[in-house]
Structure formats: C-alpha cells, structure tokens
Coordinates of N, CA and C and ligand atoms in Angstrom, one line a residue:
M1 N 82.1 66.8 -40.3 CA 83.4 66.7 -41.1 C 84.2 65.4 -40.6
K2 N 84.7 64.7 -41.5 CA 85.4 63.5 -41.1 C 86.7 63.8 -40.4
K3 N 87.1 62.9 -39.5 CA 88.3 63.0 -38.7 C 89.6 62.8 -39.6
I4 N 90.6 63.6 -39.4 CA 91.9 63.4 -40.1 C 92.9 62.8 -39.0
N5 N 93.4 61.6 -39.3 CA 94.3 61.0 -38.4 C 95.8 61.2 -38.8
I6 N 96.6 61.6 -37.8 CA 98.0 61.6 -37.9 C 98.6 60.5 -37.0
F7 N 99.1 59.4 -37.6 CA 99.7 58.4 -36.8 C 101.2 58.5 -36.9
A8 N 101.8 58.5 -35.7 CA 103.3 58.7 -35.7 C 104.0 57.4 -35.2
N9 N 104.6 56.7 -36.2 CA 105.2 55.5 -35.9 C 106.7 55.8 -35.7
W10 N 107.1 55.8 -34.4 CA 108.5 56.1 -34.0 C 109.5 55.0 -34.2
K11 N 108.9 53.8 -34.6 CA 109.8 52.6 -34.8 C 110.8 52.5 -33.7
M12 N 112.1 52.3 -34.1 CA 113.2 52.2 -33.0 C 114.1 53.4 -33.1
Y13 N 113.5 54.5 -33.5 CA 114.3 55.7 -33.8 C 114.7 56.5 -32.5
L14 N 113.9 56.4 -31.5 CA 114.1 57.3 -30.3 C 114.3 56.5 -29.1
D15 N 115.3 56.9 -28.2 CA 115.4 56.3 -26.9 C 114.4 56.8 -25.9
Y16 N 114.5 56.3 -24.7 CA 113.5 56.7 -23.7 C 113.4 58.2 -23.5
D17 N 114.5 58.8 -23.3 CA 114.4 60.3 -23.0 C 113.9 61.0 -24.3
E18 N 114.5 60.7 -25.4 CA 114.1 61.4 -26.6 C 112.6 61.2 -26.9
S19 N 112.0 60.1 -26.6 CA 110.6 59.8 -26.8 C 109.8 60.7 -25.9
N20 N 110.2 60.7 -24.6 CA 109.4 61.5 -23.6 C 109.5 63.0 -24.0
I21 N 110.6 63.5 -24.4 CA 110.8 64.9 -24.7 C 109.9 65.2 -25.9
L22 N 109.9 64.4 -26.9 CA 109.1 64.7 -28.1 C 107.6 64.6 -27.8
A23 N 107.2 63.6 -27.0 CA 105.8 63.4 -26.6 C 105.3 64.7 -25.8
N24 N 106.1 65.2 -24.9 CA 105.8 66.4 -24.2 C 105.6 67.6 -25.1
A25 N 106.5 67.7 -26.0 CA 106.5 68.9 -26.9 C 105.2 68.8 -27.8
L26 N 104.9 67.6 -28.2 CA 103.7 67.4 -29.0 C 102.4 67.6 -28.2
L27 N 102.5 67.3 -26.9 CA 101.3 67.5 -26.0 C 101.0 69.0 -26.0
E28 N 102.1 69.8 -25.8 CA 102.0 71.2 -25.8 C 101.4 71.7 -27.1
K29 N 101.9 71.2 -28.2 CA 101.5 71.6 -29.5 C 100.0 71.3 -29.7
A30 N 99.6 70.2 -29.1 CA 98.2 69.7 -29.4 C 97.1 70.4 -28.6
K31 N 97.6 71.4 -27.8 CA 96.6 72.1 -27.0 C 95.5 72.8 -27.8
D32 N 95.9 73.3 -29.0 CA 94.9 74.0 -29.8 C 94.5 73.2 -31.0
L33 N 94.6 71.9 -30.8 CA 94.3 71.0 -32.0 C 92.8 71.0 -32.3
P34 N 92.4 71.2 -33.6 CA 91.0 71.2 -33.9 C 90.4 69.8 -33.5
E35 N 89.1 69.7 -33.2 CA 88.5 68.5 -32.8 C 88.6 67.4 -33.8
N36 N 88.6 67.8 -35.1 CA 88.6 66.8 -36.2 C 90.0 66.2 -36.6
I37 N 91.0 66.5 -35.7 CA 92.3 65.9 -36.0 C 92.6 65.0 -34.8
Q38 N 93.0 63.8 -35.1 CA 93.4 62.8 -34.1 C 94.9 62.5 -34.3
I39 N 95.7 62.7 -33.2 CA 97.1 62.3 -33.2 C 97.3 61.1 -32.3
T40 N 97.9 60.1 -32.9 CA 98.3 58.9 -32.2 C 99.7 58.6 -32.3
L41 N 100.4 58.4 -31.1 CA 101.8 58.1 -31.1 C 102.0 56.6 -30.9
F42 N 103.0 56.1 -31.6 CA 103.4 54.7 -31.4 C 104.9 54.7 -31.0
P43 N 105.2 54.9 -29.7 CA 106.5 54.9 -29.2 C 107.1 53.5 -29.1
S44 N 108.4 53.4 -28.7 CA 108.9 52.1 -28.4 C 108.2 51.5 -27.1
A45 N 108.3 50.2 -27.0 CA 107.6 49.6 -25.8 C 108.1 50.2 -24.5
L46 N 109.4 50.5 -24.4 CA 109.9 50.9 -23.1 C 109.5 52.4 -22.8
A47 N 109.3 53.2 -23.8 CA 109.0 54.6 -23.6 C 107.5 54.8 -23.5
L48 N 106.7 53.8 -23.8 CA 105.3 53.9 -24.0 C 104.5 54.3 -22.7
Y49 N 104.9 53.6 -21.6 CA 104.1 53.8 -20.4 C 104.0 55.2 -19.9
P50 N 105.1 55.9 -19.7 CA 105.0 57.3 -19.2 C 104.2 58.2 -20.2
I51 N 104.4 57.9 -21.5 CA 103.7 58.7 -22.5 C 102.2 58.5 -22.5
V52 N 101.8 57.3 -22.3 CA 100.3 57.0 -22.2 C 99.7 57.8 -21.0
Q53 N 100.5 58.0 -19.9 CA 100.0 58.7 -18.8 C 99.6 60.2 -19.1
T54 N 100.3 60.8 -20.0 CA 100.1 62.2 -20.3 C 99.4 62.4 -21.7
F55 N 99.8 61.6 -22.6 CA 99.3 61.9 -24.0 C 98.0 61.2 -24.3
S56 N 97.0 61.6 -23.6 CA 95.7 61.0 -23.9 C 94.6 62.0 -23.8
G57 N 93.6 61.9 -24.5 CA 92.5 62.8 -24.6 C 91.5 62.5 -25.7
D58 N 90.6 63.4 -25.9 CA 89.6 63.0 -27.0 C 90.2 62.8 -28.3
N59 N 91.3 63.6 -28.6 CA 91.9 63.4 -29.9 C 93.4 63.1 -29.8
L60 N 93.8 62.6 -28.7 CA 95.2 62.2 -28.5 C 95.2 60.7 -28.0
A61 N 96.1 59.9 -28.6 CA 96.1 58.5 -28.1 C 97.5 57.9 -28.3
V62 N 97.7 56.7 -27.7 CA 98.9 56.0 -27.9 C 98.7 54.6 -28.3
G63 N 99.5 54.1 -29.1 CA 99.4 52.7 -29.6 C 100.7 52.0 -29.5
A64 N 100.6 50.6 -29.7 CA 101.9 49.8 -29.7 C 102.2 49.5 -31.1
Q65 N 103.5 49.3 -31.3 CA 104.0 49.0 -32.7 C 103.8 47.6 -33.1
N66 N 103.6 46.7 -32.1 CA 103.5 45.3 -32.3 C 103.1 44.7 -31.0
A67 N 102.5 43.5 -31.0 CA 102.1 42.8 -29.8 C 101.8 41.4 -30.1
Y68 N 102.0 40.6 -29.0 CA 101.7 39.1 -29.2 C 100.3 38.8 -28.8
W69 N 99.6 37.9 -29.5 CA 98.2 37.6 -29.3 C 97.8 36.8 -28.0
I70 N 98.8 36.0 -27.5 CA 98.5 35.3 -26.3 C 98.7 36.2 -25.1
E71 N 97.8 36.0 -24.1 CA 97.7 36.9 -23.0 C 99.0 36.8 -22.1
K72 N 99.4 35.6 -21.7 CA 100.5 35.4 -20.8 C 101.1 34.1 -21.0
G73 N 102.4 33.9 -20.6 CA 103.0 32.6 -20.7 C 104.5 32.6 -21.1
G74 N 105.0 31.5 -21.4 CA 106.4 31.3 -21.7 C 106.7 31.8 -23.1
Y75 N 106.7 33.0 -23.4 CA 107.0 33.6 -24.7 C 108.1 34.7 -24.6
T76 N 109.3 34.2 -24.4 CA 110.4 35.1 -24.1 C 110.5 36.2 -25.1
G77 N 110.6 37.4 -24.5 CA 110.8 38.6 -25.4 C 109.5 39.2 -25.9
E78 N 108.4 38.6 -25.7 CA 107.1 39.1 -26.3 C 106.4 40.0 -25.2
I79 N 105.6 40.9 -25.7 CA 104.7 41.7 -24.9 C 103.3 41.5 -25.4
S80 N 102.3 41.1 -24.6 CA 101.0 40.8 -25.1 C 100.1 42.0 -25.3
M81 N 99.1 41.8 -26.1 CA 98.1 42.8 -26.3 C 97.5 43.2 -25.0
Q82 N 97.2 42.2 -24.2 CA 96.6 42.5 -22.9 C 97.5 43.4 -22.1
M83 N 98.8 43.2 -22.1 CA 99.7 44.1 -21.3 C 99.7 45.5 -21.9
Y84 N 99.6 45.6 -23.2 CA 99.5 47.0 -23.7 C 98.2 47.6 -23.4
K85 N 97.2 46.8 -23.4 CA 95.9 47.4 -23.0 C 95.9 47.9 -21.5
D86 N 96.5 47.0 -20.7 CA 96.6 47.4 -19.2 C 97.4 48.7 -19.1
A87 N 98.4 48.9 -20.0 CA 99.2 50.1 -19.9 C 98.5 51.3 -20.4
G88 N 97.3 51.1 -21.0 CA 96.5 52.3 -21.5 C 96.6 52.5 -23.0
C89 N 97.1 51.6 -23.8 CA 97.1 51.7 -25.2 C 95.7 51.6 -25.8
K90 N 95.5 52.3 -26.9 CA 94.2 52.1 -27.6 C 94.4 51.4 -28.9
F91 N 95.5 51.6 -29.5 CA 95.7 51.1 -30.9 C 96.9 50.1 -30.9
I92 N 96.8 49.2 -31.9 CA 97.9 48.2 -32.2 C 98.3 48.2 -33.6
L93 N 99.5 48.5 -34.0 CA 99.9 48.4 -35.4 C 100.1 46.9 -35.6
I94 N 99.6 46.4 -36.7 CA 99.7 45.0 -37.0 C 100.2 44.8 -38.5
G95 N 101.2 44.0 -38.6 CA 101.6 43.6 -40.0 C 102.3 44.7 -40.7
H96 N 103.0 45.6 -39.9 CA 103.8 46.6 -40.6 C 104.8 45.9 -41.5
S97 N 105.2 46.5 -42.6 CA 106.0 45.8 -43.6 C 107.4 45.5 -43.0
E98 N 107.9 46.3 -42.0 CA 109.1 45.9 -41.4 C 109.0 44.6 -40.6
R99 N 107.8 44.4 -40.0 CA 107.6 43.1 -39.3 C 107.4 42.0 -40.3
R100 N 106.7 42.3 -41.4 CA 106.5 41.2 -42.4 C 107.8 40.8 -43.1
H101 N 108.6 41.8 -43.4 CA 109.8 41.5 -44.2 C 111.1 41.3 -43.4
I102 N 111.3 42.0 -42.3 CA 112.5 41.8 -41.5 C 112.3 40.6 -40.6
F103 N 111.1 40.5 -40.0 CA 110.8 39.5 -38.9 C 110.0 38.4 -39.4
N104 N 109.8 38.3 -40.8 CA 109.0 37.2 -41.4 C 107.6 37.0 -40.8
E105 N 107.0 38.0 -40.4 CA 105.6 37.9 -39.9 C 104.7 37.5 -41.1
T106 N 103.8 36.5 -40.8 CA 103.0 36.0 -41.9 C 101.6 36.5 -41.8
N107 N 100.8 36.3 -42.9 CA 99.4 36.7 -42.9 C 98.6 36.0 -41.8
H108 N 99.1 34.8 -41.5 CA 98.4 34.0 -40.5 C 98.6 34.7 -39.1
E109 N 99.8 35.1 -38.8 CA 100.1 35.8 -37.6 C 99.3 37.1 -37.5
V110 N 99.3 37.8 -38.6 CA 98.6 39.1 -38.7 C 97.1 38.8 -38.3
R111 N 96.5 37.8 -38.8 CA 95.1 37.5 -38.5 C 95.0 37.2 -37.0
Q112 N 95.9 36.4 -36.4 CA 95.8 36.1 -35.0 C 95.8 37.4 -34.2
K113 N 96.7 38.3 -34.6 CA 96.8 39.6 -33.9 C 95.6 40.4 -34.0
I114 N 95.0 40.4 -35.2 CA 93.7 41.2 -35.4 C 92.6 40.7 -34.4
E115 N 92.5 39.4 -34.4 CA 91.5 38.7 -33.6 C 91.7 39.0 -32.1
A116 N 92.9 39.0 -31.7 CA 93.2 39.2 -30.3 C 93.0 40.7 -29.9
A117 N 93.4 41.6 -30.8 CA 93.1 43.0 -30.6 C 91.7 43.3 -30.4
L118 N 90.9 42.8 -31.4 CA 89.4 43.1 -31.4 C 88.8 42.5 -30.1
S119 N 89.2 41.3 -29.7 CA 88.6 40.7 -28.5 C 88.9 41.5 -27.3
L120 N 89.9 42.3 -27.3 CA 90.3 43.1 -26.1 C 89.7 44.5 -26.2
G121 N 89.1 44.8 -27.3 CA 88.6 46.2 -27.5 C 89.7 47.2 -28.0
L122 N 90.8 46.6 -28.4 CA 91.9 47.5 -29.0 C 91.6 47.7 -30.5
T123 N 92.0 48.9 -31.0 CA 91.8 49.1 -32.4 C 93.0 48.7 -33.2
P124 N 92.8 47.7 -34.1 CA 93.9 47.3 -34.9 C 94.1 48.2 -36.1
V125 N 95.4 48.4 -36.4 CA 95.8 49.2 -37.6 C 96.6 48.3 -38.5
I126 N 96.0 47.7 -39.5 CA 96.6 46.7 -40.3 C 97.3 47.3 -41.5
C127 N 98.6 47.0 -41.6 CA 99.3 47.6 -42.7 C 99.4 46.6 -43.9
V128 N 99.2 47.1 -45.0 CA 99.2 46.3 -46.3 C 100.0 47.1 -47.3
G129 N 100.6 46.4 -48.3 CA 101.3 47.1 -49.4 C 102.2 46.1 -50.1
E130 N 102.5 46.5 -51.3 CA 103.2 45.7 -52.2 C 104.7 46.1 -52.3
T131 N 105.6 45.2 -52.7 CA 107.0 45.5 -52.9 C 107.2 46.2 -54.3
Q132 N 108.3 46.7 -54.5 CA 108.7 47.3 -55.8 C 108.5 46.3 -56.9
E133 N 109.0 45.1 -56.6 CA 109.0 44.1 -57.6 C 107.5 43.7 -58.0
E134 N 106.7 43.6 -56.9 CA 105.3 43.3 -57.2 C 104.6 44.4 -58.0
R135 N 104.9 45.6 -57.7 CA 104.3 46.7 -58.4 C 104.8 46.7 -59.9
K136 N 106.1 46.4 -60.1 CA 106.6 46.4 -61.4 C 106.0 45.3 -62.3
S137 N 105.6 44.2 -61.6 CA 105.0 43.1 -62.4 C 103.4 43.1 -62.3
N138 N 102.9 44.3 -62.0 CA 101.5 44.6 -62.0 C 100.7 43.7 -61.1
K139 N 101.3 43.4 -59.9 CA 100.6 42.6 -58.9 C 100.1 43.4 -57.7
T140 N 100.2 44.7 -57.8 CA 99.8 45.5 -56.6 C 98.4 45.1 -56.0
E141 N 97.4 45.2 -56.9 CA 96.1 45.0 -56.4 C 95.9 43.6 -55.8
E142 N 96.5 42.6 -56.5 CA 96.4 41.2 -56.1 C 97.1 41.0 -54.7
V143 N 98.3 41.6 -54.6 CA 99.0 41.4 -53.3 C 98.2 42.0 -52.1
V144 N 97.7 43.2 -52.4 CA 96.9 43.9 -51.3 C 95.7 43.1 -51.0
E145 N 95.0 42.6 -52.0 CA 93.8 41.9 -51.8 C 94.0 40.6 -51.0
V146 N 95.1 39.9 -51.3 CA 95.5 38.7 -50.6 C 95.7 39.0 -49.1
Q147 N 96.4 40.1 -48.9 CA 96.7 40.5 -47.5 C 95.4 40.9 -46.8
L148 N 94.5 41.6 -47.5 CA 93.2 42.0 -46.8 C 92.3 40.7 -46.6
R149 N 92.3 39.8 -47.5 CA 91.4 38.6 -47.3 C 91.9 37.8 -46.2
A150 N 93.3 37.7 -46.1 CA 93.8 36.9 -45.0 C 93.5 37.6 -43.6
A151 N 93.4 38.9 -43.7 CA 93.2 39.6 -42.4 C 91.7 39.5 -42.0
F152 N 90.8 39.6 -43.0 CA 89.4 39.8 -42.7 C 88.4 38.8 -43.1
D153 N 88.8 37.9 -44.0 CA 87.8 37.0 -44.5 C 87.2 36.1 -43.4
G154 N 85.9 36.1 -43.3 CA 85.3 35.2 -42.2 C 85.3 35.8 -40.8
L155 N 85.8 37.0 -40.7 CA 85.9 37.6 -39.4 C 84.5 38.2 -39.1
T156 N 84.1 38.0 -37.8 CA 82.8 38.7 -37.4 C 83.2 39.8 -36.5
V157 N 82.7 41.0 -36.9 CA 82.9 42.1 -36.0 C 81.6 42.8 -35.6
A158 N 81.5 43.3 -34.4 CA 80.3 44.0 -33.9 C 80.1 45.2 -34.7
E159 N 78.9 45.6 -34.9 CA 78.5 46.8 -35.6 C 79.3 48.0 -35.1
G160 N 79.9 48.8 -36.0 CA 80.6 50.0 -35.6 C 82.0 49.8 -35.0
T161 N 82.5 48.6 -35.1 CA 83.9 48.3 -34.6 C 84.9 49.1 -35.4
E162 N 85.8 49.8 -34.8 CA 86.8 50.6 -35.5 C 87.9 49.7 -36.0
I163 N 88.2 49.8 -37.3 CA 89.3 49.1 -37.9 C 90.0 50.1 -38.8
F164 N 91.4 50.2 -38.7 CA 92.2 51.0 -39.6 C 93.0 50.1 -40.5
V165 N 93.0 50.5 -41.7 CA 94.0 49.8 -42.7 C 94.9 50.9 -43.2
A166 N 96.2 50.7 -43.1 CA 97.2 51.6 -43.6 C 97.7 51.0 -44.9
Y167 N 97.5 51.8 -46.0 CA 98.2 51.4 -47.3 C 99.6 51.9 -47.3
E168 N 100.6 51.0 -47.2 CA 102.0 51.4 -47.1 C 102.8 50.6 -48.1
P169 N 102.9 51.1 -49.3 CA 103.7 50.4 -50.3 C 105.1 50.2 -49.7
V170 N 105.6 49.0 -49.8 CA 106.9 48.7 -49.2 C 108.0 49.6 -49.8
W171 N 108.0 49.8 -51.1 CA 109.0 50.6 -51.7 C 109.0 52.1 -51.3
A172 N 107.9 52.5 -50.7 CA 107.8 53.9 -50.3 C 108.2 54.2 -48.9
I173 N 108.4 53.1 -48.1 CA 108.7 53.2 -46.7 C 110.1 53.5 -46.5
G174 N 110.4 54.7 -45.9 CA 111.8 55.0 -45.5 C 112.7 55.3 -46.7
T175 N 112.1 55.5 -47.9 CA 112.9 55.7 -49.0 C 113.0 57.1 -49.5
G176 N 112.0 57.9 -49.1 CA 111.9 59.3 -49.6 C 111.1 59.3 -50.9
E177 N 110.7 58.1 -51.4 CA 109.9 58.1 -52.6 C 108.5 57.7 -52.3
A178 N 107.7 58.8 -52.0 CA 106.3 58.5 -51.6 C 105.5 58.1 -52.8
C179 N 104.4 57.4 -52.6 CA 103.5 57.0 -53.6 C 102.7 58.2 -54.0
A180 N 102.5 58.5 -55.3 CA 101.7 59.7 -55.7 C 100.3 59.7 -55.0
A181 N 99.9 60.8 -54.6 CA 98.6 60.9 -53.8 C 97.4 60.3 -54.6
G182 N 97.4 60.6 -55.9 CA 96.3 60.0 -56.7 C 96.3 58.5 -56.7
E183 N 97.5 57.9 -56.8 CA 97.6 56.5 -56.8 C 97.3 55.9 -55.5
A184 N 97.7 56.6 -54.4 CA 97.3 56.1 -53.1 C 95.8 56.1 -52.9
E185 N 95.2 57.2 -53.4 CA 93.7 57.3 -53.3 C 93.0 56.2 -54.1
R186 N 93.6 55.9 -55.2 CA 93.0 54.8 -56.0 C 93.1 53.5 -55.3
M187 N 94.2 53.2 -54.6 CA 94.4 52.0 -53.9 C 93.4 52.0 -52.6
H188 N 93.3 53.2 -52.0 CA 92.4 53.3 -50.9 C 90.9 52.9 -51.2
A189 N 90.5 53.4 -52.4 CA 89.2 53.1 -52.9 C 89.0 51.6 -53.1
I190 N 90.1 50.9 -53.6 CA 90.0 49.5 -53.8 C 90.0 48.8 -52.4
I191 N 90.8 49.2 -51.5 CA 90.9 48.7 -50.1 C 89.5 48.8 -49.5
D192 N 88.9 50.0 -49.6 CA 87.6 50.3 -49.0 C 86.6 49.3 -49.5
R193 N 86.6 49.1 -50.8 CA 85.6 48.1 -51.4 C 85.8 46.7 -50.9
I194 N 87.0 46.3 -50.9 CA 87.3 44.9 -50.5 C 87.0 44.7 -49.0
V195 N 87.4 45.6 -48.2 CA 87.2 45.4 -46.7 C 85.7 45.6 -46.4
K196 N 85.0 46.5 -47.0 CA 83.6 46.6 -46.7 C 82.8 45.4 -47.1
A197 N 83.2 44.7 -48.2 CA 82.5 43.5 -48.6 C 82.8 42.4 -47.6
L198 N 84.0 42.4 -46.9 CA 84.4 41.3 -46.0 C 83.8 41.5 -44.6
I199 N 83.9 42.7 -44.1 CA 83.4 43.0 -42.8 C 82.5 44.3 -42.8
P200 N 81.3 44.2 -43.4 CA 80.5 45.3 -43.6 C 80.1 46.1 -42.3
N201 N 80.2 45.4 -41.1 CA 79.8 46.1 -39.9 C 80.8 47.0 -39.4
A202 N 82.1 46.9 -39.9 CA 83.2 47.7 -39.3 C 83.1 49.1 -39.7
K203 N 83.6 50.0 -38.8 CA 83.8 51.4 -39.1 C 85.2 51.5 -39.6
L204 N 85.4 51.6 -40.9 CA 86.7 51.5 -41.5 C 87.3 52.9 -41.8
S205 N 88.6 53.0 -41.4 CA 89.4 54.2 -41.7 C 90.6 53.8 -42.5
I206 N 91.0 54.5 -43.5 CA 92.1 54.1 -44.3 C 93.2 55.2 -44.3
L207 N 94.4 54.8 -44.1 CA 95.5 55.8 -44.0 C 96.5 55.5 -45.1
Y208 N 97.3 56.6 -45.5 CA 98.4 56.3 -46.4 C 99.7 56.4 -45.6
G209 N 100.7 55.6 -45.8 CA 102.0 55.7 -45.2 C 103.1 55.3 -46.2
G210 N 104.2 56.0 -46.0 CA 105.4 55.8 -46.9 C 105.9 57.1 -47.3
S211 N 107.0 57.6 -46.6 CA 107.7 58.8 -46.9 C 106.8 60.1 -46.9
V212 N 105.8 60.1 -46.0 CA 105.0 61.3 -45.9 C 105.9 62.4 -45.3
R213 N 105.8 63.6 -45.9 CA 106.5 64.8 -45.4 C 105.5 66.0 -45.3
A214 N 105.9 67.0 -44.7 CA 105.1 68.2 -44.6 C 104.7 68.8 -45.9
D215 N 105.6 68.8 -46.9 CA 105.3 69.5 -48.1 C 104.3 68.7 -49.0
I216 N 104.1 67.4 -48.7 CA 103.2 66.6 -49.5 C 101.9 66.1 -48.7
V217 N 101.9 66.3 -47.4 CA 100.9 65.6 -46.6 C 99.5 66.1 -47.0
A218 N 99.3 67.3 -47.4 CA 98.0 67.8 -47.7 C 97.4 67.1 -48.9
D219 N 98.3 66.7 -49.8 CA 97.9 66.0 -51.1 C 97.1 64.8 -50.8
Y220 N 97.5 64.1 -49.7 CA 96.9 62.8 -49.3 C 95.5 63.0 -48.6
L221 N 95.2 64.2 -48.3 CA 94.0 64.4 -47.5 C 92.8 64.9 -48.4
V222 N 93.0 64.9 -49.7 CA 92.0 65.5 -50.6 C 90.9 64.4 -50.9
G223 N 91.3 63.2 -51.1 CA 90.4 62.2 -51.6 C 89.5 61.6 -50.6
P224 N 88.3 61.2 -51.0 CA 87.2 60.8 -50.0 C 87.6 59.4 -49.4
A225 N 88.5 58.7 -50.0 CA 88.8 57.3 -49.4 C 90.0 57.4 -48.4
T226 N 90.5 58.6 -48.1 CA 91.7 58.7 -47.2 C 91.3 59.4 -45.9
D227 N 91.7 58.7 -44.8 CA 91.3 59.3 -43.5 C 92.5 59.8 -42.7
G228 N 93.7 59.8 -43.4 CA 94.8 60.3 -42.7 C 96.1 59.7 -43.1
V229 N 97.2 59.9 -42.3 CA 98.5 59.4 -42.7 C 99.2 58.7 -41.6
L230 N 100.0 57.7 -41.9 CA 100.9 57.0 -41.0 C 102.3 57.5 -41.3
V231 N 102.9 58.2 -40.4 CA 104.2 58.8 -40.7 C 105.3 58.1 -39.9
G232 N 106.4 57.8 -40.5 CA 107.5 57.2 -39.8 C 108.6 58.2 -39.5
N233 N 109.6 58.2 -40.3 CA 110.8 59.0 -40.1 C 110.5 60.5 -39.8
A234 N 109.6 61.1 -40.5 CA 109.3 62.5 -40.3 C 108.5 62.7 -39.0
S235 N 108.0 61.7 -38.4 CA 107.2 61.8 -37.2 C 108.1 61.8 -35.9
A236 N 109.4 61.4 -36.1 CA 110.3 61.2 -35.0 C 111.2 62.5 -34.7
K237 N 110.9 63.6 -35.4 CA 111.6 64.8 -35.1 C 110.6 65.9 -34.9
L238 N 110.9 66.7 -33.9 CA 109.9 67.8 -33.5 C 109.6 68.7 -34.7
E239 N 110.6 69.1 -35.4 CA 110.4 70.1 -36.4 C 109.5 69.5 -37.6
S240 N 109.8 68.3 -38.0 CA 109.1 67.8 -39.2 C 107.7 67.4 -38.8
I241 N 107.5 66.8 -37.6 CA 106.1 66.4 -37.2 C 105.3 67.7 -36.9
S242 N 105.9 68.7 -36.4 CA 105.1 69.9 -36.1 C 104.7 70.5 -37.5
D243 N 105.6 70.5 -38.4 CA 105.2 71.0 -39.8 C 104.0 70.2 -40.4
I244 N 104.1 68.9 -40.2 CA 103.0 68.1 -40.7 C 101.7 68.4 -40.0
I245 N 101.8 68.5 -38.7 CA 100.6 68.9 -37.9 C 100.0 70.2 -38.4
D246 N 100.9 71.2 -38.6 CA 100.4 72.5 -39.1 C 99.7 72.4 -40.4
R247 N 100.3 71.7 -41.3 CA 99.7 71.5 -42.6 C 98.3 70.8 -42.5
V248 N 98.2 69.8 -41.7 CA 97.0 69.1 -41.5 C 95.9 70.1 -40.9
I249 N 96.4 70.9 -39.9 CA 95.4 71.8 -39.3 C 94.9 72.8 -40.4
A250 N 95.8 73.2 -41.3 CA 95.4 74.1 -42.3 C 94.3 73.5 -43.2
V251 N 94.5 72.2 -43.5 CA 93.5 71.5 -44.3 C 92.2 71.3 -43.5
A252 N 92.3 70.9 -42.3 CA 91.1 70.6 -41.5 C 90.3 71.9 -41.2
T253 N 91.0 73.0 -41.1 CA 90.2 74.2 -40.8 C 89.7 75.0 -42.0
A254 N 90.3 74.6 -43.2 CA 89.9 75.3 -44.4 C 88.6 74.7 -45.0
K255 N 88.2 73.4 -44.6 CA 87.1 72.8 -45.2 C 85.8 73.4 -44.7
Ligands
PGA301 P1 108.3 56.5 -43.4 O1 107.7 55.2 -42.6 O2 107.4 57.6 -43.2 O3 109.6 56.7 -42.7 O4 108.4 56.1 -44.8 C1 106.3 55.0 -42.7 C2 106.0 53.7 -41.9 O5 106.8 52.8 -41.9 O6 104.9 53.6 -41.2

C-alpha cells in the first residue's frame, strides 16, 4: 500500500517554545502511527534543531521551510542547505507560494535550490500553483507547467531519487477556500504526466496543499495521483493536526 504523507508547514506561526511543545505532543501521538503514514514537520529555523533530535524515525522526519543553495559565505541572513543537512533535516520546501509572491523568489532560484538539495541528498518538496487571476483566465495548467519545466527540464536525477511536488493553488493557501478534491486530483494527474516525462528516473510523490482541514482531508486521499497533504494553518495547533492525523489513520487502516 502506498505511503500517505502529512507535511506540516508551521511557517512563522509558532515561537521556539510553542514549536517544541507541539513537536513533543505529536511525537507522543505518533507512537501508534501505522507504517504507511509519514509525518514531516517544517518548523521555523530556530526551533528546528531540538525537534530534529527527537522527531525522527522510519515515518517521522523534519524539513526546512527554505534554504540557500550556496554552502557557505557572505550571505547575510541566509541558512544553507548544507547547514540544514548537518542539523539532521531530510526535506526542503522549495518555491512555496509565500516565498514566490512575498519574497519574489523566481523559477530560476527554485531550480538552483532543487539542484543543491539533490546534490546533498536532501529531498526537495517543490510547490507549484496558480493565482486566482490565472485560474479565472484559464491559465492554471499553463502556469503549473511553466513552473514544473523551470524546475525539472534538463535535470538529471539518479534512478529512484525521491522528489515531492506539492500542488498548492495560491488562492487556496490560508484562505479557508480549499481546492475541490476532484480538481486537485485532476491537477495531480497532469503534474504526474509532466514531471515523469521530464525526469523519468525520479520517484515522484504529489501532495495537495491549501486550506486542508480534518473534515476534508480524507477527500484528498482517494485519488491515485495523490500521495498526501501539505498543511499550513491547521498543522500549527495540536487539536486540528491531531484530528487530521486521526482522519488519515482511518483512511490508511481502512484500505
Ligand atoms: P494552509 O497553508 O493550510 O494554511 O492553507 C498551506 C501551505 O501554505 O502550505
């Protein structure tokens, strides 16, 4: 049975203490986690290190929300992929829409980050998705394809290299207006086809992200092209992330 991924993007929601308290509570909760569920936490850079020390196992991992591709040097304020790797991170979120839209991250930078992550053996989680305006003008597929081509065209990856793509429509992030599960699955099938044509050697997993909540999470786990969810707001509170985990466990154990 395929693995179901729950990725928890804590963004800048939690301070150091809050992050550690939530990570410890989730560690406790994950004691009875079925083998086919993977939970990955993306805490803030400052809270990440102590969490990596405890929150790790066959199906528990920690990732960084962003990282710079150059290993070391005069880059004030940046943290490199290598540093995150040394700290014990396994995953790197790349090209999240908040980075693209608030911090003007470009497709070119996304590509640099993917290449750096892969060269270090870190698993990149590349976020793609269209804005409301692009969806309204029927550009959804085109925008996502451009993002995917910039990310993967001409990239050589070793056989079986893990790559995650998160389909996160910008209009669905943090708005409470999730993309309908059927539409997300349709986009995932398109993403799957495009990425597999560009990097056929990769072991690709596709996630949905954007206003995922406990009452709808199971809807996203039905389709064959979906391997899990990337949760923001609802992942930063114990009650809502616990509810999401419980719903996912119900799906994983019912199959
Ligand atoms: P949200 O965020 O669940 O708060 O919409 C998702 C994300 O940004 O990854």
